[in-house]
Amino acid sequence: NEAIGGLDSLDSKILDRHPILKYRVNNFRNNRNVRGIKEDDSQLCYLVLDDMAIAGDYHFPCIIYMREGGDPIGRVSPKMRVERYKWFMNHETHRDPICRENCLDVCIDHNNRVQGLQRLPERLDGSNLDWQAWRHGTPMELGLRCRYYSLCSVEGKRIIREKCIGWCPGEETLARPKRNQTGIAFFHNDEKFWFHIRNHEFKEIFPELT
């Protein structure tokens, strides 16, 4: 590509004076396109929590999503932030063709960086893990079977780490207290729920917390 070749030949002193240009040229040199999410990129869009695109009475995940004809998250209202958080928790960018094909390299880098620095689930008081929330869901709500080879598979650990919002030692949970187990809580499909996993499974999924 002649245009890319011209950029690639730019003097390093020029690039040092223009960091945005340098960032893009370095991406070209590494055979990286301006747009497009790869399989090993973050599957969550953290930008939707901080940025907002509004057209008329509707708010969208981002300007790109709105430009490409994607559906709005909802109407402009005092509940916008809650709606955007729900969208963030339930939307996988790899499965959305607009995100997958059009997301900018700088946005992808941001999400990858936040993913690497993602906050760990909070230590919850046992009263938060009650009967009602326990009845609302199981690992199958997340597409997981109940036992180790699903929970602790590569995909299982990814899903739990991305979706889990809190944890509590099993013996402290208000509902069904259990020794040698840990209660982990989720907010998924507009519902809060939790279930137990064994302590050795929790240690494997969240080694930073043990």
Short mmCIF file of C-alpha atoms in Angstrom, two decimals:
data_model
loop_
_atom_site.label_atom_id
_atom_site.label_comp_id
_atom_site.label_asym_id
_atom_site.label_seq_id
_atom_site.Cartn_x
_atom_site.Cartn_y
_atom_site.Cartn_z
CA ASN A 1 0.00 0.00 0.00
CA GLU A 2 1.60 3.24 -1.20
CA ALA A 3 0.07 5.42 1.51
CA ILE A 4 1.22 3.14 4.28
CA GLY A 5 4.64 2.89 2.69
CA GLY A 6 4.90 6.67 2.76
CA LEU A 7 4.00 6.77 6.45
CA ASP A 8 6.42 3.97 7.19
CA SER A 9 9.30 5.98 5.75
CA LEU A 10 8.69 8.99 7.99
CA ASP A 11 11.67 10.16 10.00
CA SER A 12 11.61 9.02 13.64
CA LYS A 13 12.09 12.64 14.81
CA ILE A 14 8.85 13.60 13.08
CA LEU A 15 7.04 10.69 14.69
CA ASP A 16 8.39 11.60 18.12
CA ARG A 17 6.86 15.07 17.74
CA HIS A 18 3.47 13.58 16.83
CA PRO A 19 2.64 10.74 19.25
CA ILE A 20 -0.78 9.96 17.74
CA LEU A 21 0.78 9.59 14.29
CA LYS A 22 3.55 7.49 15.80
CA TYR A 23 1.02 5.20 17.45
CA ARG A 24 -0.79 4.61 14.16
CA VAL A 25 2.40 4.12 12.14
CA ASN A 26 3.67 1.60 14.68
CA ASN A 27 0.40 -0.29 14.29
CA PHE A 28 0.86 -0.34 10.51
CA ARG A 29 4.39 -1.64 10.94
CA ASN A 30 3.04 -4.46 13.10
CA ASN A 31 0.48 -5.37 10.41
CA ARG A 32 -2.36 -4.15 12.56
CA ASN A 33 -5.44 -2.60 10.97
CA VAL A 34 -7.06 0.59 12.18
CA ARG A 35 -10.32 -1.27 12.78
CA GLY A 36 -11.28 -4.73 13.91
CA ILE A 37 -11.30 -6.81 17.11
CA LYS A 38 -9.15 -9.95 17.25
CA GLU A 39 -10.01 -13.12 19.14
CA ASP A 40 -7.56 -12.36 21.94
CA ASP A 41 -8.86 -8.80 22.48
CA SER A 42 -11.20 -7.89 25.33
CA GLN A 43 -14.77 -9.08 24.82
CA LEU A 44 -16.17 -6.25 26.92
CA CYS A 45 -16.43 -2.55 26.05
CA TYR A 46 -15.42 -0.53 29.10
CA LEU A 47 -15.73 2.72 27.14
CA VAL A 48 -19.51 2.49 27.31
CA LEU A 49 -19.25 3.16 31.05
CA ASP A 50 -17.35 6.42 30.57
CA ASP A 51 -18.36 7.76 27.17
CA MET A 52 -21.76 8.35 25.62
CA ALA A 53 -23.21 9.10 22.18
CA ILE A 54 -26.66 10.73 21.98
CA ALA A 55 -28.86 11.31 18.94
CA GLY A 56 -32.30 12.79 19.50
CA ASP A 57 -33.91 11.02 22.44
CA TYR A 58 -31.64 7.96 22.35
CA HIS A 59 -28.22 7.04 23.72
CA PHE A 60 -25.88 4.66 21.91
CA PRO A 61 -22.78 2.69 23.00
CA CYS A 62 -20.50 4.96 20.95
CA ILE A 63 -20.39 7.21 17.86
CA ILE A 64 -19.20 4.34 15.67
CA TYR A 65 -22.07 2.12 16.78
CA MET A 66 -24.57 4.88 16.04
CA ARG A 67 -23.01 5.68 12.65
CA GLU A 68 -23.11 2.02 11.60
CA GLY A 69 -26.83 1.76 12.29
CA GLY A 70 -26.70 -0.15 15.58
CA ASP A 71 -29.64 -0.12 17.95
CA PRO A 72 -29.61 2.42 20.79
CA ILE A 73 -29.19 1.21 24.34
CA GLY A 74 -32.25 3.17 25.40
CA ARG A 75 -33.90 6.56 25.69
CA VAL A 76 -32.27 9.54 27.32
CA SER A 77 -33.41 9.44 30.96
CA PRO A 78 -32.13 9.44 34.54
CA LYS A 79 -31.72 5.66 34.16
CA MET A 80 -29.17 5.92 31.35
CA ARG A 81 -26.17 4.96 33.46
CA VAL A 82 -27.90 1.86 34.79
CA GLU A 83 -28.94 0.88 31.26
CA ARG A 84 -25.39 1.34 30.03
CA TYR A 85 -24.02 -0.80 32.85
CA LYS A 86 -26.49 -3.58 31.98
CA TRP A 87 -25.45 -3.34 28.32
CA PHE A 88 -21.79 -3.54 29.35
CA MET A 89 -22.35 -6.63 31.50
CA ASN A 90 -24.33 -8.52 28.85
CA HIS A 91 -22.80 -7.45 25.52
CA GLU A 92 -19.95 -9.48 24.00
CA THR A 93 -18.19 -7.39 21.36
CA HIS A 94 -16.82 -10.42 19.48
CA ARG A 95 -20.39 -11.51 18.66
CA ASP A 96 -21.56 -8.10 17.46
CA PRO A 97 -20.54 -7.49 13.82
CA ILE A 98 -20.52 -3.71 14.30
CA CYS A 99 -18.06 -3.93 17.18
CA ARG A 100 -16.05 -6.78 15.72
CA GLU A 101 -15.46 -5.12 12.35
CA ASN A 102 -15.47 -1.39 13.15
CA CYS A 103 -13.97 -0.85 16.61
CA LEU A 104 -10.91 1.44 16.43
CA ASP A 105 -7.45 0.30 17.46
CA VAL A 106 -7.25 2.98 20.15
CA CYS A 107 -10.57 1.83 21.66
CA ILE A 108 -9.46 -1.79 21.52
CA ASP A 109 -6.20 -0.92 23.27
CA HIS A 110 -8.12 0.93 25.98
CA ASN A 111 -10.42 -2.03 26.61
CA ASN A 112 -7.51 -4.46 26.62
CA ARG A 113 -5.66 -2.31 29.14
CA VAL A 114 -8.69 -2.02 31.42
CA GLN A 115 -9.26 -5.76 31.08
CA GLY A 116 -5.73 -6.33 32.30
CA LEU A 117 -6.35 -3.97 35.22
CA GLN A 118 -9.95 -5.05 35.72
CA ARG A 119 -11.17 -4.69 39.30
CA LEU A 120 -11.54 -7.91 41.19
CA PRO A 121 -14.95 -8.87 42.61
CA GLU A 122 -15.69 -7.34 46.00
CA ARG A 123 -15.71 -9.21 49.30
CA LEU A 124 -19.43 -9.20 50.18
CA ASP A 125 -21.23 -9.43 53.48
CA GLY A 126 -23.01 -12.78 53.77
CA SER A 127 -26.40 -11.07 53.96
CA ASN A 128 -26.03 -10.13 50.28
CA LEU A 129 -26.09 -13.80 49.30
CA ASP A 130 -29.65 -14.59 50.33
CA TRP A 131 -32.30 -17.12 49.36
CA GLN A 132 -34.00 -14.99 46.73
CA ALA A 133 -30.79 -14.28 44.80
CA TRP A 134 -29.73 -17.95 45.15
CA ARG A 135 -33.01 -19.08 43.52
CA HIS A 136 -32.55 -16.73 40.56
CA GLY A 137 -29.72 -18.56 38.83
CA THR A 138 -27.11 -21.29 38.46
CA PRO A 139 -23.85 -21.60 36.48
CA MET A 140 -26.03 -22.65 33.55
CA GLU A 141 -27.30 -19.05 33.35
CA LEU A 142 -23.76 -18.18 32.23
CA GLY A 143 -23.57 -21.10 29.81
CA LEU A 144 -21.56 -23.23 32.25
CA ARG A 145 -22.09 -26.68 33.70
CA CYS A 146 -21.80 -26.98 37.45
CA ARG A 147 -18.58 -28.90 37.78
CA TYR A 148 -14.87 -28.30 37.63
CA TYR A 149 -14.06 -28.97 33.97
CA SER A 150 -16.58 -26.34 32.92
CA LEU A 151 -15.99 -23.78 35.67
CA CYS A 152 -12.21 -23.99 35.45
CA SER A 153 -11.85 -24.40 31.70
CA VAL A 154 -10.23 -21.47 29.87
CA GLU A 155 -13.64 -20.26 28.71
CA GLY A 156 -15.25 -20.89 32.09
CA LYS A 157 -12.65 -18.88 33.97
CA ARG A 158 -12.93 -16.04 31.46
CA ILE A 159 -16.70 -15.85 31.84
CA ILE A 160 -16.62 -15.99 35.63
CA ARG A 161 -13.84 -13.39 35.91
CA GLU A 162 -15.67 -11.01 33.58
CA LYS A 163 -19.13 -11.44 35.07
CA CYS A 164 -18.54 -11.97 38.79
CA ILE A 165 -19.32 -8.90 40.93
CA GLY A 166 -18.64 -10.27 44.42
CA TRP A 167 -17.76 -13.22 46.63
CA CYS A 168 -18.17 -14.44 50.20
CA PRO A 169 -16.83 -17.45 52.17
CA GLY A 170 -19.42 -20.20 51.94
CA GLU A 171 -19.86 -20.53 55.70
CA GLU A 172 -20.93 -16.85 55.90
CA THR A 173 -23.65 -16.88 53.22
CA LEU A 174 -27.14 -16.15 54.51
CA ALA A 175 -28.59 -18.99 52.42
CA ARG A 176 -27.21 -22.52 52.45
CA PRO A 177 -23.95 -21.83 54.33
CA LYS A 178 -21.27 -24.37 53.43
CA ARG A 179 -17.73 -25.03 54.62
CA ASN A 180 -14.89 -25.33 52.10
CA GLN A 181 -16.92 -23.48 49.49
CA THR A 182 -17.22 -19.87 48.28
CA GLY A 183 -20.33 -18.01 47.20
CA ILE A 184 -19.86 -15.95 44.03
CA ALA A 185 -22.40 -13.35 42.87
CA PHE A 186 -23.34 -12.12 39.40
CA PHE A 187 -25.52 -9.54 37.70
CA HIS A 188 -26.66 -11.03 34.40
CA ASN A 189 -29.75 -10.57 32.20
CA ASP A 190 -31.11 -7.98 34.63
CA GLU A 191 -30.96 -10.39 37.57
CA LYS A 192 -28.64 -10.68 40.55
CA PHE A 193 -27.87 -14.27 41.53
CA TRP A 194 -25.20 -16.34 43.18
CA PHE A 195 -24.06 -19.93 43.66
CA HIS A 196 -21.38 -21.90 45.51
CA ILE A 197 -18.15 -23.18 44.05
CA ARG A 198 -15.49 -25.21 45.84
CA ASN A 199 -12.62 -23.30 47.43
CA HIS A 200 -10.01 -24.91 45.18
CA GLU A 201 -12.06 -23.80 42.14
CA PHE A 202 -12.24 -20.25 43.52
CA LYS A 203 -8.46 -20.24 44.04
CA GLU A 204 -7.87 -21.36 40.47
CA ILE A 205 -10.22 -18.76 38.98
CA PHE A 206 -9.15 -15.88 41.27
CA PRO A 207 -5.57 -16.59 42.43
CA GLU A 208 -5.15 -12.89 43.31
CA LEU A 209 -7.76 -13.23 46.08
CA THR A 210 -6.17 -16.20 47.81
#
